[in-house]
Coordinates of C-alpha atoms and ligand atoms in Angstrom, one line a residue:
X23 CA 124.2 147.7 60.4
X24 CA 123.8 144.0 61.7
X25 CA 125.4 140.9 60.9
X26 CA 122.9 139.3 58.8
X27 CA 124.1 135.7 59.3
X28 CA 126.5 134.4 61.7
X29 CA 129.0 133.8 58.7
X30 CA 128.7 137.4 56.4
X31 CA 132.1 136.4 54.7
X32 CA 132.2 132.7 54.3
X33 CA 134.4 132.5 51.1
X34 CA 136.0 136.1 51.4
X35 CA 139.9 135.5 51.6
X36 CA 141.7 137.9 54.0
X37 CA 145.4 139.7 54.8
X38 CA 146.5 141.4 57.7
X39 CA 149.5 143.3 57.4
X40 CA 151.1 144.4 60.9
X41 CA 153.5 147.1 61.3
X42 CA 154.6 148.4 64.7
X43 CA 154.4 147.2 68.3
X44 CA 153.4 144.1 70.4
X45 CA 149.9 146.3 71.1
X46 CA 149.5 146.1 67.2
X47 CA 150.6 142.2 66.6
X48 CA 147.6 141.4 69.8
X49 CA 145.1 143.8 67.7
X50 CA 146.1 141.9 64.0
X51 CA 145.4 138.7 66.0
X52 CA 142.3 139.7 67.1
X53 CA 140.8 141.3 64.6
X54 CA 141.9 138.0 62.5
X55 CA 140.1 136.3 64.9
X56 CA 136.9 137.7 64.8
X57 CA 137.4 137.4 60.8
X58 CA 137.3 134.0 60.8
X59 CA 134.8 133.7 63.1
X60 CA 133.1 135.5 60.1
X61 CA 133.9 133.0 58.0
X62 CA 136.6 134.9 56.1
X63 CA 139.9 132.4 55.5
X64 CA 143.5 133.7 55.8
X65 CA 145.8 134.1 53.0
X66 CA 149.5 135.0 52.9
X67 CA 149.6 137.1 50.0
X68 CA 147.5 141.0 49.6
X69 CA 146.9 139.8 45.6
X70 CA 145.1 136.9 46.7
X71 CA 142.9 138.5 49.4
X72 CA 139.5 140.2 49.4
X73 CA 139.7 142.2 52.5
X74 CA 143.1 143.5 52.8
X75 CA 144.2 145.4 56.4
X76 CA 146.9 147.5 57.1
X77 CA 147.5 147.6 60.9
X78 CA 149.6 150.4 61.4
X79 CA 152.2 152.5 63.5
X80 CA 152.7 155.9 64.1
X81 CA 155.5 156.0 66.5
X82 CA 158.4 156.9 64.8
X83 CA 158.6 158.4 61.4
X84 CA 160.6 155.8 59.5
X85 CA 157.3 153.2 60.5
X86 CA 154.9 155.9 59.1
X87 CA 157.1 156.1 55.9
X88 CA 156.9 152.3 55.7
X89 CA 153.3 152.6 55.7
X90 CA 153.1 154.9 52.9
X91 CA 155.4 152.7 50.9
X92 CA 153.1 149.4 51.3
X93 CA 150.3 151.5 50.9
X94 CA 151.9 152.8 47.6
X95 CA 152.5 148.4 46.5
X96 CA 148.8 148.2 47.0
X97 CA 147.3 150.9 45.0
X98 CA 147.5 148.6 42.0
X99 CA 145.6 146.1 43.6
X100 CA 142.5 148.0 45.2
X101 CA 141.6 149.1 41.5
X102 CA 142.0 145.7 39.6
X103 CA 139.4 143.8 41.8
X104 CA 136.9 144.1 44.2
X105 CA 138.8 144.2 46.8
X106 CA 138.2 146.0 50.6
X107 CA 140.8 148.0 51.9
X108 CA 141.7 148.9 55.1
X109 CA 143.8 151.3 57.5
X110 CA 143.9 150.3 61.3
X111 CA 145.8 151.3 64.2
X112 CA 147.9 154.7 64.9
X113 CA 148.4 156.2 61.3
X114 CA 144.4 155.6 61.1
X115 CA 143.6 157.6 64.6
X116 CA 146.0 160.3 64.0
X117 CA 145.4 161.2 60.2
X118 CA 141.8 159.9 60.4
X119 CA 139.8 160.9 57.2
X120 CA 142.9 163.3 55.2
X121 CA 144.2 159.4 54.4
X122 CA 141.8 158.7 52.1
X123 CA 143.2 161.6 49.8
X124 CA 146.8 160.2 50.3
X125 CA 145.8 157.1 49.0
X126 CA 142.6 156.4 46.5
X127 CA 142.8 152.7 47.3
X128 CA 141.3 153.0 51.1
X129 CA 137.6 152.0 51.7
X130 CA 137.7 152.7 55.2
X131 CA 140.2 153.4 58.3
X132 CA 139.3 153.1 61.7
X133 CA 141.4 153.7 65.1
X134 CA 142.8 151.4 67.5
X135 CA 139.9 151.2 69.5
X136 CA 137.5 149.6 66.7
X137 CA 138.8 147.1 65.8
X138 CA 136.3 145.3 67.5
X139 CA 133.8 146.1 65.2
X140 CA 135.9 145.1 62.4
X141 CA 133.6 142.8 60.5
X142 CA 130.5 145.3 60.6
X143 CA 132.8 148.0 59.1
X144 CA 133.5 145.2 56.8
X145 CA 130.2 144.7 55.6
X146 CA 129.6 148.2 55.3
X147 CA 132.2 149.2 52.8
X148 CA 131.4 146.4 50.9
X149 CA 127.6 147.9 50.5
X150 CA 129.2 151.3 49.4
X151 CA 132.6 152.4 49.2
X152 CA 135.2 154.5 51.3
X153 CA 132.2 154.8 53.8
X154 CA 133.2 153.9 57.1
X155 CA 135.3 156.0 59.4
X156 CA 134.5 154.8 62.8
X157 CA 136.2 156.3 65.8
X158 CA 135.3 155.8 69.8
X159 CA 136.7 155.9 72.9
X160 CA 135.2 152.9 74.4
X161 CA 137.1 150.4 76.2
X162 CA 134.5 147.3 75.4
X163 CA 135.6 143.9 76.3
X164 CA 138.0 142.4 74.0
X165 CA 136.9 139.0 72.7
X166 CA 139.3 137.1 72.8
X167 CA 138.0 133.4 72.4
X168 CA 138.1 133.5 68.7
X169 CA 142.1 135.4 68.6
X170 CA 144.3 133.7 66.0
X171 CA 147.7 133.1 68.3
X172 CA 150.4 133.5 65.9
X173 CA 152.4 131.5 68.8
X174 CA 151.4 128.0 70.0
X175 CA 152.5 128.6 73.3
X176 CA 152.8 132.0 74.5
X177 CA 150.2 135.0 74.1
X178 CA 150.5 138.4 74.8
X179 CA 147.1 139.8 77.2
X180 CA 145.7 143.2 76.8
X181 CA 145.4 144.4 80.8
X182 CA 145.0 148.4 80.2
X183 CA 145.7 150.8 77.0
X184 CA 146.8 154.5 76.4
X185 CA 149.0 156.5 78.0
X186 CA 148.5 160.0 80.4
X187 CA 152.4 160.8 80.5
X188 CA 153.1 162.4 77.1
X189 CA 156.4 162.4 77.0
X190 CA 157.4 165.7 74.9
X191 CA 158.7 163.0 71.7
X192 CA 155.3 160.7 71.6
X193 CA 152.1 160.9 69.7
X194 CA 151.3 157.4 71.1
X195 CA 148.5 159.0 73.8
X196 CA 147.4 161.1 70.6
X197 CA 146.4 157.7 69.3
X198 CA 145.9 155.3 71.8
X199 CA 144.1 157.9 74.3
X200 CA 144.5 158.1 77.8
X201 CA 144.7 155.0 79.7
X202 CA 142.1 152.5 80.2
X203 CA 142.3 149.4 82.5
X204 CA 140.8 146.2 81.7
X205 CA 139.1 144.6 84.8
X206 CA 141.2 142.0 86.9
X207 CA 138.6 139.3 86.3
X208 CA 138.7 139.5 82.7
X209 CA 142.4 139.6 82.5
X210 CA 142.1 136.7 84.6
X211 CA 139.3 134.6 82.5
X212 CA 141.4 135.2 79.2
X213 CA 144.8 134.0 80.9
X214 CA 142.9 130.5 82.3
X215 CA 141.7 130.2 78.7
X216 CA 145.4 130.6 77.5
X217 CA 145.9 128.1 80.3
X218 CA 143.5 125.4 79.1
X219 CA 144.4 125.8 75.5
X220 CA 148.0 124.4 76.9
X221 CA 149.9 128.0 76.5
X222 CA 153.1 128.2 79.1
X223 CA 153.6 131.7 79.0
X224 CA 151.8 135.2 79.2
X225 CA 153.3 138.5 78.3
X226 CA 150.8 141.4 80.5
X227 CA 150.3 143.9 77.6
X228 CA 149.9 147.8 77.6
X229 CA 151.6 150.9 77.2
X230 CA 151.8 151.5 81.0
X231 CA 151.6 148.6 82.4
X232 CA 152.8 149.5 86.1
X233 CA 150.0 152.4 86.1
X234 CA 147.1 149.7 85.9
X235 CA 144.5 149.4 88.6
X236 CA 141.3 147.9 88.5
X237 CA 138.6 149.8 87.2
X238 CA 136.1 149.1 90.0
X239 CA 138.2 148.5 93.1
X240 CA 141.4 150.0 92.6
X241 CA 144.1 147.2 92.8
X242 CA 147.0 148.1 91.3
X243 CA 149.5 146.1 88.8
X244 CA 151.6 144.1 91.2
X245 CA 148.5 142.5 92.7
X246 CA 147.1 141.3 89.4
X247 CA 150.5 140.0 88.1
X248 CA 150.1 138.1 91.8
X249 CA 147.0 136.9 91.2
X250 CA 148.3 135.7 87.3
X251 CA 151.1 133.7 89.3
X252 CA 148.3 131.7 90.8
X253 CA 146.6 130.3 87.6
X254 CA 147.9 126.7 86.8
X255 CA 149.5 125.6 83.6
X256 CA 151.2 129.0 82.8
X257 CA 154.7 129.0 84.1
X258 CA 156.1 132.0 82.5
X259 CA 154.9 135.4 83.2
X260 CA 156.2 139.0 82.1
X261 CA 154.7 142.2 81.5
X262 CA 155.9 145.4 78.9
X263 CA 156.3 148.0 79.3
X264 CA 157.1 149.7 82.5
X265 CA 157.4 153.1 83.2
X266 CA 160.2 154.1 85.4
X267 CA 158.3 157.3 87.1
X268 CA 155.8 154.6 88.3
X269 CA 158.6 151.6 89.3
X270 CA 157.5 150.5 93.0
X271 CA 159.4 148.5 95.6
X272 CA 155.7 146.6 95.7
X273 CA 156.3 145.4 92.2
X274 CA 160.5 144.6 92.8
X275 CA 159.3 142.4 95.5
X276 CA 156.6 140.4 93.8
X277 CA 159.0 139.8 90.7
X278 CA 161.7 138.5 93.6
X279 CA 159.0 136.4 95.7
X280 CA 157.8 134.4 92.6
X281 CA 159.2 132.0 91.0
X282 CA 156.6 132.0 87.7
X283 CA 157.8 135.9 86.8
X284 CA 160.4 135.6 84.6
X285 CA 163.8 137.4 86.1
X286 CA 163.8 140.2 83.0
X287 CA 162.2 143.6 83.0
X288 CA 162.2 146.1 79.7
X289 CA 162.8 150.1 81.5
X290 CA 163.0 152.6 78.6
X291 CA 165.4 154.8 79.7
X292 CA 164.7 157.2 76.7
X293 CA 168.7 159.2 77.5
X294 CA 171.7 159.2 80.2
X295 CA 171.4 163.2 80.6
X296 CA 169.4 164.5 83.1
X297 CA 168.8 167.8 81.3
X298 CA 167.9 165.8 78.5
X299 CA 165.6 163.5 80.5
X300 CA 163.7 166.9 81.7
X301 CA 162.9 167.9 78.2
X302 CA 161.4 164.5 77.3
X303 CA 159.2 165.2 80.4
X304 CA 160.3 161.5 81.4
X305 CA 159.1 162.6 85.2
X306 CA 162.7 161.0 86.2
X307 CA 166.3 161.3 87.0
X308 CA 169.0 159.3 86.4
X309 CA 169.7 159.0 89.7
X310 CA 166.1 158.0 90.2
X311 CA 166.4 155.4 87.5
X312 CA 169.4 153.9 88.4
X313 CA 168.1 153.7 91.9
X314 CA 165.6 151.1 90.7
X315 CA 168.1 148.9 88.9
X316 CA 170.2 148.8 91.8
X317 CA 167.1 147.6 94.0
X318 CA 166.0 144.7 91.2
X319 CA 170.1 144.0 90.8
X320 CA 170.5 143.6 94.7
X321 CA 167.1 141.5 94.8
X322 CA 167.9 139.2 91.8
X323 CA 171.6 139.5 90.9
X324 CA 170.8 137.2 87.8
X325 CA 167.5 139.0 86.5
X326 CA 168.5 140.4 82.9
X327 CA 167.0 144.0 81.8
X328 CA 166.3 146.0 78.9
X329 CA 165.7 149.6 77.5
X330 CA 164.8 151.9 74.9
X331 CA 167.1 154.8 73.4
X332 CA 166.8 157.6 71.2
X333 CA 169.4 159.1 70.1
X334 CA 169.4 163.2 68.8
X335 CA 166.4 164.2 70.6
X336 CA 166.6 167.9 70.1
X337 CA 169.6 170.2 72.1
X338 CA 171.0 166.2 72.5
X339 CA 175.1 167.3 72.9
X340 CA 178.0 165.3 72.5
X341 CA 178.5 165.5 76.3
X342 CA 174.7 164.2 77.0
X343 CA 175.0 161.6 74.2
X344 CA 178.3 160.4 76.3
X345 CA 176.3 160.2 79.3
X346 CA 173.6 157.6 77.7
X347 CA 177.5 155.6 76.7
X348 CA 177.9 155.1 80.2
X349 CA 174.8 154.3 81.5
X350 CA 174.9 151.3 79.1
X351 CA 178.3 150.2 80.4
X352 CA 176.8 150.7 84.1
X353 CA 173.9 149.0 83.7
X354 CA 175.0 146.1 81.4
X355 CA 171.4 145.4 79.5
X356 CA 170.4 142.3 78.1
X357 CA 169.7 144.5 74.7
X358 CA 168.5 147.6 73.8
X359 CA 165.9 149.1 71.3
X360 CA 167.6 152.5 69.8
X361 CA 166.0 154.6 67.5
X362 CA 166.8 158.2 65.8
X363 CA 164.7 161.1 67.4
X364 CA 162.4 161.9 64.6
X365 CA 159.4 164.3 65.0
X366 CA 156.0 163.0 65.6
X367 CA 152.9 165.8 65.0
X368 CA 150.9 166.5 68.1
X369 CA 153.7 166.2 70.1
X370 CA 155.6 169.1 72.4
X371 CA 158.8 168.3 71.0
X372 CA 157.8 168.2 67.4
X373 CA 157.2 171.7 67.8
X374 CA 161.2 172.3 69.1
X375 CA 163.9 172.7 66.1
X376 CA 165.5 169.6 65.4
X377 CA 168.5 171.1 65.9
X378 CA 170.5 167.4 66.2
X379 CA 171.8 167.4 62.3
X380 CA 170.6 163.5 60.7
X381 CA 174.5 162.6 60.2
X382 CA 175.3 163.6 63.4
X383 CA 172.4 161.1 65.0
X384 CA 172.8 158.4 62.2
X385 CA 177.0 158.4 63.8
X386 CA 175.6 158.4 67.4
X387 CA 173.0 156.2 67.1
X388 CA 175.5 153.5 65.2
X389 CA 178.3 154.0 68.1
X390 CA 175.4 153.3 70.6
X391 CA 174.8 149.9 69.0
X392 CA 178.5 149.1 68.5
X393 CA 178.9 149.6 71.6
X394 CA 175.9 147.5 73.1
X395 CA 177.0 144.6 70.8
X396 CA 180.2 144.5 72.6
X397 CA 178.0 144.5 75.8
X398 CA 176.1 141.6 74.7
X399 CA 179.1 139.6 73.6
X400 CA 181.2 140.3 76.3
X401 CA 178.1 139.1 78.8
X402 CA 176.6 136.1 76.3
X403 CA 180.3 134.7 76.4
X404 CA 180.1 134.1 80.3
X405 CA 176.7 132.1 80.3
X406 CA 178.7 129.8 77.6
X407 CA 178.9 126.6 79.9
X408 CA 175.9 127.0 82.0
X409 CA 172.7 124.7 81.8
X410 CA 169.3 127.2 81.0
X411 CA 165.7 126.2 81.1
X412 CA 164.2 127.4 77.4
X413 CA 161.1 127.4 75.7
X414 CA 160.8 125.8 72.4
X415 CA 159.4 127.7 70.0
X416 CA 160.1 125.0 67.0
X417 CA 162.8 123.8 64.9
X418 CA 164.7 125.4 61.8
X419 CA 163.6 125.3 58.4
X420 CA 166.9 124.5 57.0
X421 CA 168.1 121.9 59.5
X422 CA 165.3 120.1 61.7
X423 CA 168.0 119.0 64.3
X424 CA 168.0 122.5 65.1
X425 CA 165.6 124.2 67.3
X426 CA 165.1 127.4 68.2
X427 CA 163.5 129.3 71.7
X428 CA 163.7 131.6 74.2
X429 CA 165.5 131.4 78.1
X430 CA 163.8 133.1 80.7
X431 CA 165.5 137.0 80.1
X432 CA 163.7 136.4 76.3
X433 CA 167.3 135.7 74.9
X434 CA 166.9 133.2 72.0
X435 CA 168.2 130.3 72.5
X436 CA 169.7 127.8 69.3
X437 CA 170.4 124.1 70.3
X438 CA 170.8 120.7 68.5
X439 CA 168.4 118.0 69.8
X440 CA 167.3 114.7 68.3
X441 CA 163.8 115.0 69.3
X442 CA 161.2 117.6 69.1
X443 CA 160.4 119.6 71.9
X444 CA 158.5 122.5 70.3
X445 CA 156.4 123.8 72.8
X446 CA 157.8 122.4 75.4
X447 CA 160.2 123.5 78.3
X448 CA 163.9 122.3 77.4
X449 CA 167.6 122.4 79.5
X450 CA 170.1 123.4 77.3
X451 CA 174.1 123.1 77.9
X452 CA 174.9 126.7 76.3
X453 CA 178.1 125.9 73.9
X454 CA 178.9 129.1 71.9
X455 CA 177.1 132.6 71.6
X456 CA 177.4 135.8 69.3
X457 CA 176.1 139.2 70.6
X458 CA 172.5 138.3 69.8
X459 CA 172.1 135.0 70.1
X460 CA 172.7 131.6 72.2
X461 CA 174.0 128.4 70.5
X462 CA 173.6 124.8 72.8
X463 CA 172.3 121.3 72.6
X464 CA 169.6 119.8 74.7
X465 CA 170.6 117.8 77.8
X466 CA 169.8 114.2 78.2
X467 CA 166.1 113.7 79.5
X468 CA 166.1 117.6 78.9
X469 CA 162.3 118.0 79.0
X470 CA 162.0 120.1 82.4
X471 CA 159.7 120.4 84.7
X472 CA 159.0 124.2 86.7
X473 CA 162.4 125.1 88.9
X474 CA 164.2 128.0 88.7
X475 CA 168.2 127.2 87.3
X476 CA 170.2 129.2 85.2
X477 CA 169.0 131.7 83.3
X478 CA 170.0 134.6 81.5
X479 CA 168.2 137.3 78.5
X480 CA 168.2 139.3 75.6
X481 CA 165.3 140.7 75.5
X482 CA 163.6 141.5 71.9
X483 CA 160.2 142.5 72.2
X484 CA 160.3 145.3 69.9
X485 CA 160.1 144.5 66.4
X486 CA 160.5 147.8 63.8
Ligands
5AD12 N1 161.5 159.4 67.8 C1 162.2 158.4 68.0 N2 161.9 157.3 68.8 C2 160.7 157.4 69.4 N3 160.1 156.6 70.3 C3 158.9 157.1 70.6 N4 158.7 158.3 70.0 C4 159.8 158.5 69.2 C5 160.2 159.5 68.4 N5 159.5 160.6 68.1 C6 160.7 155.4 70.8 C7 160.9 155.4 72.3 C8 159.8 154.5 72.8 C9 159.7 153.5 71.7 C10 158.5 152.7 71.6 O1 159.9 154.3 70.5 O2 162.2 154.9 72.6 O3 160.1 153.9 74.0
SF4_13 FE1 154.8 157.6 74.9 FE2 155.9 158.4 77.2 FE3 153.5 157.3 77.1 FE4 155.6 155.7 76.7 S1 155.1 156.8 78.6 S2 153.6 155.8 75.5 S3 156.9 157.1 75.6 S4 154.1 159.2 76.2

């Protein structure tokens, strides 16, 4: 169906709900975006709305069981009024039509990839209901002009989607695909858009983002994150996630040669056991891995890194769990994203017995993160005293003295100022810390301009 006017919901009210990863937050901003464009005006609360999504995750169990809860909260509302309902993303891609009979209130789901067509589904539940289940495998380009930035200064960019690895534990390239690159040149249009719309810092997006290459010629990731370094105006780069199988020397180098890529790099580890590591299909020892961290350590003693962990992946023994201990204590990360092993359908490993018992990974996966916050204290507490460059983000609700933003490694940063720098680049005397968080004040005539000081991370990407 076409869009009959250039506005087909001028006076519709709309509601995004996002669950999952930074893939899924760029999506939600999009696809609100290209809503507005429609004329459709954003609201905070699902009873208020007329078109309600759900962007979803499929990831890890306890995501999907959120789902179904919120889902559950909504039911109510579908039936009173005439409201649209919507399931987008993972849960949509991998349960596809056997949704609607989980949850009468859905009018339509669609996968990650159609999003883009997002108002015309729209438009085509509203003629008749629960109609529209769209799913393709194109890789369109992604219009991102009309994106709703829920940040006023930095924005994650798409640059390639999907995965080829499947890891034994994942049902991500179940529902993302296999991978698909966006083109250098319209990676590099959208980031001197970001540029002139006065945003300082770019996060390179995709599930594998050291496997891109240019569709048409070929040129591989550290070549584009060169030629992102050359656009003016954005000062901060980074790019999530990595793969370690496909780490490079090429890539190590360009992150040491320039000065714009922040020092901080996100390397799911997954486990410290090789025999583990072998059954995730990781493609990866630990030797291997910890070969690459003692390159990037040796190249850029201060660059701050983080991982992912799950804990009680299937024939996971004490001894193995021990090992993934000490690689924490070896490698001294920034922060860590640990998650229970659950099963994921699709998947090679979700066809193994779970034969980790839930006690035994709830008690491993809570000494893991006593034992990383004792990391993070133990390293926050010697960056108290230094001077760190960090982006403001804005100021605290409760006390507008207080501002809040990120250093270069992502840590975030707290600090007293009398002025507002929000959006801006800051120096900030670190004064106290707690495992997850800075606390400083801004130095006099703090406003900074690009050179490479202190500067130290937690990373937090993931949000769950
Ligand atoms: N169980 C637990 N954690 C998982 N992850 C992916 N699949 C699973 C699963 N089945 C974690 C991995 C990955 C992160 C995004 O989610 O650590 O890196
Ligand atoms: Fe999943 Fe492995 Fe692909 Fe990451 S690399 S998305 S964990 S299959």
């Amino acid at each position: 169906m076409k869009i009959s006017s250039s506005q087909p919901l001028r006076g519709k009210y709309y509601h995004i709900k996002t669950f999952g990863c930074q893939m899924n937050e760029n999506d939600s901003e999009r696809m609100a975006g290209l809503l507005e464009e429609s004329g459709a005006e954003r609201v905070s609360s699902p009873e208020k709305s007329d078109i309600i999504i759900v962007n979803t995750c499929a990831v890890r169990e306890k995501s999907e069981d959120k789902l179904f809860s919120y889902l559950g909260r909504l039911s109510h509302l579908g039936k009173k009024r005439d409201k649209v309902v919507g399931v987008t993303g993972c849960v949509a891609q991998l349960y596809r039509n056997s949704l609607f009979t989980k949850n009468e209130s859905i009018d339509f789901i669609a996968g990650p990839d159609n999003y883009r067509q997002i108002v015309n589904i729209i438009l085509e539940v509203r003629k008749e209901k629960r109609a529209a289940t769209q799913w393709s495998r194109n890789w369109q380009n992604i219009p991102y002009e009309s994106t709703v930035h829920e940040n006023p200064v930095s924005s994650y960019v798409t640059i390639m989607e999907g995965c080829n690895n499947f890891c034994t534990y994942c049902v991500v390239p179940f529902t993302r695909g296999r991978e698909k690159y966006r083109p250098v040149k319209l990676v590099l249009d959208e980031v001197k858009f970001l540029s002139s719309l006065g945003y300082k810092e770019i996060i390179l997006l995709g599930q594998n983002v050291n496997c891109y290459q240019d569709p048409d010629t070929g040129e591989e990731f550290f070549l584009l994150l060169r030629r992102v370094t050359e656009i003016d105006g954005i000062e901060w780069i980074r790019f999530i996630t990595s793969h370690p199988k496909n780490f490079n020397k090429n890539l190590a180098n360009t992150m040491n040669e320039n000065q714009k890529i922040c020092r901080q790099l996100h390397l799911p580890v997954q486990a410290g056991s090789n025999s583990v590591l072998k059954r995730m299909k990781r493609g990866y020892t630990l030797e291997e891995y910890l070969e690459w961290i003692r390159l990037l350590k040796s190249l850029m003693p201060d660059i701050c890194l983080s991982t992912d962990i799950i804990v009680g992946f299937p024939g996971e023994s004490e001894k193995d769990f021990h090992k993934t201990c000490d690689l924490l204590e070896e490698v001294g990360y920034t922060n860590i994203f640990s998650f229970r092993y659950s099963p994921r359908p699709l998947s090679a490993a979700g066809r193994y017995q779970d034969s980790v018992p839930l006690e035994t990974k709830k008690k491993r996966l809570i000494e893991l993160q006593e034992l990383q916050k004792k990391i993070q204290l133990r390293q926050n507490k010697q960056k108290v005293g230094r001077v760190m460059k960090v982006l403001c983000l804005g100021h605290s609700k409760k006390d507008p003295k207080i501002y809040s933003g990120r250093n270069e490694g992502y840590q975030v940063v707290n600090f007293k100022a009398d002025r507002d720098f929000t959006g801006n680049f800051v120096m900030v005397r670190i004064t106290s810390c707690g495992p997850y968080s800075l606390r400083g004040e801004a130095v006099n005539n703090a406003l900074f301009s690009l050179s490479r000081i202190n500067h130290t991370t937690e990373s937090s990407y993931r949000k769950d």
